[in-house]
Structure formats: C-alpha cells, structure tokens
mmCIF file of C-alpha atoms in Angstrom:
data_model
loop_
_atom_site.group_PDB
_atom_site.id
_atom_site.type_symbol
_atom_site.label_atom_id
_atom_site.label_comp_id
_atom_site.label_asym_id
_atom_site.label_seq_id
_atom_site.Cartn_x
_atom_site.Cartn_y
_atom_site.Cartn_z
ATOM 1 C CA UNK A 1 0.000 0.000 0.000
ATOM 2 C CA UNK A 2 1.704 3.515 -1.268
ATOM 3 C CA UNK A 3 1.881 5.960 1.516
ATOM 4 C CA UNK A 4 1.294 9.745 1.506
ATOM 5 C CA UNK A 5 3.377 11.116 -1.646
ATOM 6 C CA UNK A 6 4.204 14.568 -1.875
ATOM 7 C CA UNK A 7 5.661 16.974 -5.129
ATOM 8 C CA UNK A 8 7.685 18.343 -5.948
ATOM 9 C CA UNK A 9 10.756 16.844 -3.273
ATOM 10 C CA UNK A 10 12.853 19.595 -3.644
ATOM 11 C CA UNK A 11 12.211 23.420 -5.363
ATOM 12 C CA UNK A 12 13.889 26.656 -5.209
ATOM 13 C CA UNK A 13 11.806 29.805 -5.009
ATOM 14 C CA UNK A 14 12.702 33.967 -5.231
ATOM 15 C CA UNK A 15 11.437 36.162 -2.650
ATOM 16 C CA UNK A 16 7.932 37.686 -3.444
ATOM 17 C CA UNK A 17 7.010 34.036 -5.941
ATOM 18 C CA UNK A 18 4.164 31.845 -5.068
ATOM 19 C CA UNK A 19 4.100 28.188 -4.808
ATOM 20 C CA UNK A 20 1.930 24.896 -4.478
ATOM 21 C CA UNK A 21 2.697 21.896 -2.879
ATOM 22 C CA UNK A 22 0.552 18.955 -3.956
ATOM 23 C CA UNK A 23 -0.326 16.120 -1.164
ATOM 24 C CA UNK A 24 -1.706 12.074 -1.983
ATOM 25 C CA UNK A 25 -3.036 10.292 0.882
ATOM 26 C CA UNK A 26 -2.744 7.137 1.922
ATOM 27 C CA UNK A 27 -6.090 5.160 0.295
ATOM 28 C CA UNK A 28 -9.150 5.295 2.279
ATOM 29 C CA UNK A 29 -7.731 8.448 4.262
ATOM 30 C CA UNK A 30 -10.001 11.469 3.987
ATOM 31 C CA UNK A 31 -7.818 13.944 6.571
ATOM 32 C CA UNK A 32 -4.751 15.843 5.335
ATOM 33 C CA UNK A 33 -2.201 17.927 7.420
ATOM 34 C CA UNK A 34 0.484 19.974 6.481
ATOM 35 C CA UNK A 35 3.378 20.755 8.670
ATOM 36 C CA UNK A 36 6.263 22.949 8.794
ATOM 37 C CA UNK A 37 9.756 21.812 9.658
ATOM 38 C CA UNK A 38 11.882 24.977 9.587
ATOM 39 C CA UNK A 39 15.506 24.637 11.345
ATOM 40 C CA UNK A 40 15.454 25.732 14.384
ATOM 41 C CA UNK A 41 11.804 25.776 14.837
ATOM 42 C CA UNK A 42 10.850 22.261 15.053
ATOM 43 C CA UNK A 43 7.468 20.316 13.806
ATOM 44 C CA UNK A 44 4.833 23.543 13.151
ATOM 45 C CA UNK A 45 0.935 22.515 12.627
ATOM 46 C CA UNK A 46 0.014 24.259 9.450
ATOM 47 C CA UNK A 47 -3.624 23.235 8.441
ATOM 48 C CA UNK A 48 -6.328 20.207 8.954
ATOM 49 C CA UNK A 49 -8.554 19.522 5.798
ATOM 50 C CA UNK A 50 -10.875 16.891 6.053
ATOM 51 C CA UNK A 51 -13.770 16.038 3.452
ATOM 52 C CA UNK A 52 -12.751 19.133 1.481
ATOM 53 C CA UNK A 53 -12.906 21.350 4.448
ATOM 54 C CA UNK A 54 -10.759 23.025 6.512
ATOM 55 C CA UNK A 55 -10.948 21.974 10.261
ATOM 56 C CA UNK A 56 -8.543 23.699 11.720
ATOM 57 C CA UNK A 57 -5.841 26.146 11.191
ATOM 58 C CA UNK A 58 -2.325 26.723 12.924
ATOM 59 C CA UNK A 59 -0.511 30.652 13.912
ATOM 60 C CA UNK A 60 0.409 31.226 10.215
ATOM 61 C CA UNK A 61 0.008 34.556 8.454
ATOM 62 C CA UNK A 62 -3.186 34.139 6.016
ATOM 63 C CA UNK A 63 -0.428 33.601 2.701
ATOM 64 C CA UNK A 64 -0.569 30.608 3.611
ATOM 65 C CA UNK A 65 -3.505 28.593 2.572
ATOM 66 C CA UNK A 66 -4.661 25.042 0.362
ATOM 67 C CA UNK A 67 -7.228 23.032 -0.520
ATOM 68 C CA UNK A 68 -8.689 19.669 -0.824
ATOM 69 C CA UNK A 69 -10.187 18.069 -3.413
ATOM 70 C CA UNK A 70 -13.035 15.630 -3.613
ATOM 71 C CA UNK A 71 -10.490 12.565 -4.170
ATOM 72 C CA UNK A 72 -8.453 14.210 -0.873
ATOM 73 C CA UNK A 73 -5.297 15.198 -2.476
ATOM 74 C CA UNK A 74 -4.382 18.346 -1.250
ATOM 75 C CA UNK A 75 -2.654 21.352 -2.388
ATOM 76 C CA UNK A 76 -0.422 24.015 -0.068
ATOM 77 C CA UNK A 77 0.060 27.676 -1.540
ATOM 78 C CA UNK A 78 2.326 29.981 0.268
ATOM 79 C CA UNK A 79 1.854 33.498 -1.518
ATOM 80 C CA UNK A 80 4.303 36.284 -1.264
ATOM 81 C CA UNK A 81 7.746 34.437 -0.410
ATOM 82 C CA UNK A 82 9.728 34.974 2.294
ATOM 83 C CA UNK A 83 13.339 33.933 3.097
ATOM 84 C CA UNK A 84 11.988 32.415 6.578
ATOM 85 C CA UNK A 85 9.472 30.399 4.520
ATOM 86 C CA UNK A 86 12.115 28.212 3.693
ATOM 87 C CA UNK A 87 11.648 24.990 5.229
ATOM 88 C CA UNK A 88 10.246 20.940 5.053
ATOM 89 C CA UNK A 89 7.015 21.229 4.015
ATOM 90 C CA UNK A 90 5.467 18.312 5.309
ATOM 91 C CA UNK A 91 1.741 16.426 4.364
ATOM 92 C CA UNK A 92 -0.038 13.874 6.727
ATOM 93 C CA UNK A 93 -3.105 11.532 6.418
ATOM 94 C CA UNK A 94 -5.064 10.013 8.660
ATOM 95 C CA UNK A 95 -8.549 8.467 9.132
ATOM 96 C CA UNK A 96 -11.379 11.260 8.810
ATOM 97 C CA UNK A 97 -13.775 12.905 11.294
ATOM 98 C CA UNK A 98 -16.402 10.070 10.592
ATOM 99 C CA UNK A 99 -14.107 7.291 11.350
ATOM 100 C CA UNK A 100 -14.211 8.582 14.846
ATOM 101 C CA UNK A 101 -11.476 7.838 17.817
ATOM 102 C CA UNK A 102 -9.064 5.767 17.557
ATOM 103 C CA UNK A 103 -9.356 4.881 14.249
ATOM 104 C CA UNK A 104 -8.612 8.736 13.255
ATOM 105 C CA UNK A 105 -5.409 9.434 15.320
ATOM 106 C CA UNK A 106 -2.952 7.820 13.804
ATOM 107 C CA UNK A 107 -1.412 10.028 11.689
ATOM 108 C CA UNK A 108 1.458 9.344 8.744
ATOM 109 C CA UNK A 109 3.899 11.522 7.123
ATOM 110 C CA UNK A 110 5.214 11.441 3.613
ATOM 111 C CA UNK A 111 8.842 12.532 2.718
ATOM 112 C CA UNK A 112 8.035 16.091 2.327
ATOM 113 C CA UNK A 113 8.848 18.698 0.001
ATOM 114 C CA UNK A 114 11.905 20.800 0.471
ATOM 115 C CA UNK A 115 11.491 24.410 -0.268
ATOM 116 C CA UNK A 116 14.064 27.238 -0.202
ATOM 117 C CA UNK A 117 13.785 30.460 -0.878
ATOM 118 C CA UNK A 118 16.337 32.754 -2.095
ATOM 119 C CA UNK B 1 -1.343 27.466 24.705
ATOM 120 C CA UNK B 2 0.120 23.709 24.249
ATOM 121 C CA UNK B 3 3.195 22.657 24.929
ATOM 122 C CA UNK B 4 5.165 19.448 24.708
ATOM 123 C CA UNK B 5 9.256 19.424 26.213
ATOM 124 C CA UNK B 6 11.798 17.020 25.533
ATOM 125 C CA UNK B 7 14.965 15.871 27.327
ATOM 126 C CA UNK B 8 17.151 15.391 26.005
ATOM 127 C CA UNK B 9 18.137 17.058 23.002
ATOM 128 C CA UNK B 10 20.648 14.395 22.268
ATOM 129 C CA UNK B 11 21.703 11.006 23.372
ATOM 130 C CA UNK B 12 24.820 9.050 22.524
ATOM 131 C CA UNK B 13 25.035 5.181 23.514
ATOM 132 C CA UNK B 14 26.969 2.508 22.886
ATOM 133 C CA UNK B 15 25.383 -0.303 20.671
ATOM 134 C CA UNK B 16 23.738 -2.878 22.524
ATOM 135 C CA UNK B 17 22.694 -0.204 25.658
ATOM 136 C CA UNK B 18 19.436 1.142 26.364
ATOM 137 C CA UNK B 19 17.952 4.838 25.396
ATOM 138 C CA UNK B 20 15.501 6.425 27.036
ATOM 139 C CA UNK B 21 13.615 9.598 26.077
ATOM 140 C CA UNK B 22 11.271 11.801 28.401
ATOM 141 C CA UNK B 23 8.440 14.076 27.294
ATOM 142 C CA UNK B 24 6.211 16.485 29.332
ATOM 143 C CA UNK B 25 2.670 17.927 28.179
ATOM 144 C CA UNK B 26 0.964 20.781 29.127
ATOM 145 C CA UNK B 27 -2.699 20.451 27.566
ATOM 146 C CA UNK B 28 -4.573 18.127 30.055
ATOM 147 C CA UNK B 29 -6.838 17.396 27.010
ATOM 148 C CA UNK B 30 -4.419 15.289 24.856
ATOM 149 C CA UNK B 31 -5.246 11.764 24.578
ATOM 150 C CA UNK B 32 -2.994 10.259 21.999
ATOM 151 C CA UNK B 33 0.627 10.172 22.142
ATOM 152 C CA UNK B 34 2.482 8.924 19.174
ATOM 153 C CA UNK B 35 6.463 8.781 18.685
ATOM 154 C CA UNK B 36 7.951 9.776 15.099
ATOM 155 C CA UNK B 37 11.668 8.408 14.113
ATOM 156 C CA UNK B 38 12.911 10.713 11.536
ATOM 157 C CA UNK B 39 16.312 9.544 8.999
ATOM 158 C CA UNK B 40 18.367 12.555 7.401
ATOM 159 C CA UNK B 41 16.447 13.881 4.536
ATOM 160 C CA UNK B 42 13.740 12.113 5.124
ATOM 161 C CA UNK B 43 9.663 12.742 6.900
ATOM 162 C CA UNK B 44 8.564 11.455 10.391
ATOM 163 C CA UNK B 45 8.353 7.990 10.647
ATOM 164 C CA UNK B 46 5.674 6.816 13.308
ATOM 165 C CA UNK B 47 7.401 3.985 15.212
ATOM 166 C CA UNK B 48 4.901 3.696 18.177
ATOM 167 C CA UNK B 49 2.224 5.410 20.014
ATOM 168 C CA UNK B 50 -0.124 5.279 23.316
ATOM 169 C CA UNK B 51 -3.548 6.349 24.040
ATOM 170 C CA UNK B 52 -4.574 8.118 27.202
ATOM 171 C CA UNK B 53 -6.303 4.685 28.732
ATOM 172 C CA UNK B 54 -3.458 3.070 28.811
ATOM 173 C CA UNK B 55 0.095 2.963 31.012
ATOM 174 C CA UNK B 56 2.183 0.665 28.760
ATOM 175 C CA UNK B 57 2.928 -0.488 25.710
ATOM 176 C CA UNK B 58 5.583 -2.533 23.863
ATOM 177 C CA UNK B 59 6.193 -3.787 20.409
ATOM 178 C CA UNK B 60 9.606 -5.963 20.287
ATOM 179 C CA UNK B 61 12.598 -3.766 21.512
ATOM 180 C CA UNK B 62 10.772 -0.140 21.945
ATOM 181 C CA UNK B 63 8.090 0.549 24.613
ATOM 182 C CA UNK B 64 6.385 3.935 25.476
ATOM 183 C CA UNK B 65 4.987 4.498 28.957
ATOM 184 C CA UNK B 66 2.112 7.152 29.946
ATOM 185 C CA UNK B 67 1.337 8.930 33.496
ATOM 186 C CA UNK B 68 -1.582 11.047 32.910
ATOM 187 C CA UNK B 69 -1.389 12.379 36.562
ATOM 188 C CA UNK B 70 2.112 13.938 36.105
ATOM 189 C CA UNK B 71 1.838 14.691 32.055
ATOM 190 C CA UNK B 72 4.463 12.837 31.145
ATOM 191 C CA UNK B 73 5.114 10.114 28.592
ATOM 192 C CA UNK B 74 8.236 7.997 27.573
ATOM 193 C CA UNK B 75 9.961 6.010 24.863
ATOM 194 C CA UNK B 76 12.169 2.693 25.881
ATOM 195 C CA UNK B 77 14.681 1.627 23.148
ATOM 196 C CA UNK B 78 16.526 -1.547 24.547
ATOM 197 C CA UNK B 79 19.465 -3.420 22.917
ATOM 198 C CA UNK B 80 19.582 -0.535 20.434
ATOM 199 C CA UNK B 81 21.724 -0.990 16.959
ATOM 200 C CA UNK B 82 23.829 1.718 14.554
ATOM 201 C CA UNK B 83 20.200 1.759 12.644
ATOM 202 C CA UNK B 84 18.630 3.395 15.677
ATOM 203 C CA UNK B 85 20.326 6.294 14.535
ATOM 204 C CA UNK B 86 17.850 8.922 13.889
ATOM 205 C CA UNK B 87 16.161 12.296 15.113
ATOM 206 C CA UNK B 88 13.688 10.931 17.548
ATOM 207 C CA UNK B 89 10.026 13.336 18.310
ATOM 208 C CA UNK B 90 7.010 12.580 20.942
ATOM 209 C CA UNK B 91 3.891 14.618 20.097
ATOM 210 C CA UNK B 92 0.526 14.707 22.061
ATOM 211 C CA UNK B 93 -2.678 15.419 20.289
ATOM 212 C CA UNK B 94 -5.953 16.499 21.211
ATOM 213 C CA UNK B 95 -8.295 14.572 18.888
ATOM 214 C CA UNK B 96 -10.493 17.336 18.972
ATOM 215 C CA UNK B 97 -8.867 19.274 16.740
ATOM 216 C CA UNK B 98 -6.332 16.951 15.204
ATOM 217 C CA UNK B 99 -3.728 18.722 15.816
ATOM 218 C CA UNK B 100 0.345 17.285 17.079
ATOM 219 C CA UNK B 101 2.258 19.184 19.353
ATOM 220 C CA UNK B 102 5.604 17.927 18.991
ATOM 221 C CA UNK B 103 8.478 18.141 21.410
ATOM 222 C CA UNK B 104 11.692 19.640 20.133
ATOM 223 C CA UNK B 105 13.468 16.115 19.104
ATOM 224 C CA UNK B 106 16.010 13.901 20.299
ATOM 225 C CA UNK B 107 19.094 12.914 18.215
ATOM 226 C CA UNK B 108 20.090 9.548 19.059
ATOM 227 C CA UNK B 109 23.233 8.335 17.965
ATOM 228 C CA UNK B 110 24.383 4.476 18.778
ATOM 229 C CA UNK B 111 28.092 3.974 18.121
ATOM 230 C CA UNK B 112 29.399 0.346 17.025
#
C-alpha cells in the first residue's frame, strides 16, 4: 500500500514568488495535514482539511492557505515568499472525522517537500 | 497554549545499551501520544504510540509508557543498533482538533 506522496521533493523559489505543494493520501484516508519543519523551529501545525474542508488552522500569516479536493489530495500555496518560509514542508493523512477515535489518530507523514527560498 | 518538552536534546550510547527519552505535556486534554523516528532527509516515521487509557505499551525492543497524573510520557529503546540512529520526536494530540504538538526532538546516535 503507497503511503502519503508529496511533489515536488525539492524546489527553489525567489522572494515575493508563489508556490503549491501537492499532497496524496494514503487510500481510504479522507484527513490531510500539512506541517512545517523549519531549522530551528521544530514540527509547526500548518492546516487540517478533512472532506474538502478546513478543520482547523495553525498561527500562520493568512499567505498561507490550500485546498482539498473531492479525491483528498491536497494542495499548499504559500503566496508572497519569504526567506523564513524556507523549510520541510510536510503532508499527513489520517482516518477522517467520521471514522471517529481511535481509528482517526494515527497520523502518517510522507517525505516532504523541500522548499528554499532565495 | 500547548506545549510538549523534551529531554534530552541528544543522546549518545553505545550499541547494545538502552535509550531512554522523556516528554512532558501541558494540555490536560491530549489523549494520543504517538512517537515519530525521523532519517536525514527524510519525513517522520511513526514507530509507536499510546492512548490516554493506557500505562504501557511494547512492540519488540521499543516501549512507550504514559502517566496522565504527572503529564508525562516515555519512549524505551533496549538493545539498540547503529540503525537506531535517527532524530527521535514525541507529540501529544488532542483529537479534537487533530492537531500534534511535537516536542523539540532527540538525536540519538548508537556507536558500534
């Protein structure tokens, strides 16, 4: 069984550029996450979409924002580039809302996508 | 607002020794507590977790224990091996709002 994927693994942005990170979950998993990994600062909570809406949303400025779509791939954009933006940009999946506790809670990570910003 | 710690920030053993890493949680509402291993270059890998109603668990040579009074959790590696090698994080989650909380990492490093 394929696990999350993530693209692109590694990209290279300017200051000021958009970008979109694209998220597969693991089959039969209707809940995506994104986290950040920036050096330094550790595992950040970025967003929770489950069945196409968001759930819940982490302390990141509003340039920061995705999607999911009715398959539950997912899509990160980060508008507006900024040097500290560079980072591990991280998707999860997990069981959705309706699967209920415990069977939602485990959560998996893909391999992330590398983004720096220059 | 929520906060997980970790001790310690890094760990050196010898191969064949035992590795233990401590975590303390500050929202009394988190009920699930999984551990991620995560390689250079790679994403978290979850190796084992715990749920709030239980105090123990064990799968071959790691274990994770839970004391809900004191808000602390922590992971067991006996007989480690070179492979253990690896950033290791402990997160707590409130499945309310699905979201981890992850301590600040522990690099492990088992020497041959």
């Amino acid at each position: 069984e394929a696990g999350v994927t993530q693209s692109p693994t590694h990209l290279i942005k300017t200051r000021g550029q958009q970008v979109t990170l694209r998220c597969s979950p693991i089959s039969g998993h209707t809940s995506v996450y994104w986290y950040q990994q920036a050096l330094g600062l550790g595992l950040q909570f970025l967003l929770w979409y489950d069945e196409g809406e968001e759930r819940n949303r982490g302390n990141f400025p509003p340039r920061f924002s995705g999607r999911q779509f009715p398959n539950y791939s997912s899509e990160l954009n980060v508008n507006a580039l900024e040097l500290e933006d560079s980072a591990l940009y991280l998707c999860a999946s997990s069981r959705g809302r309706a699967a209920g506790t415990p069977r939602r809670d485990t959560i998996y990570f893909g391999e992330g996508s590398w983004l720096t910003v220059v | 607002g929520e906060n997980v710690e970790q001790h310690p920030s890094t760990l050196s053993v010898q191969e064949g020794d035992s590795a233990v890493i401590k975590c303390t949680y500050s929202d009394s509402a988190s009920n699930y507590f999984p551990w991620y291993k995560q390689e250079l270059g790679k994403g978290p890998q979850l190796i084992i977790d715990i749920r709030s109603n239980v105090g123990e668990k064990k799968d071959q040579r790691i274990a994770v224990t839970l004391n809900k009074t004191a808000k602390h959790f922590s992971l067991h590696i006996t007989e480690t091996q070179p492979e253990d090698s690896a950033v290791y994080f402990c997160a707590a989650l409130n499945t309310g709002f699905q979201k981890l909380v992850f301590g600040t990492g522990t690099r492990l490093l088992v020497s041959p």
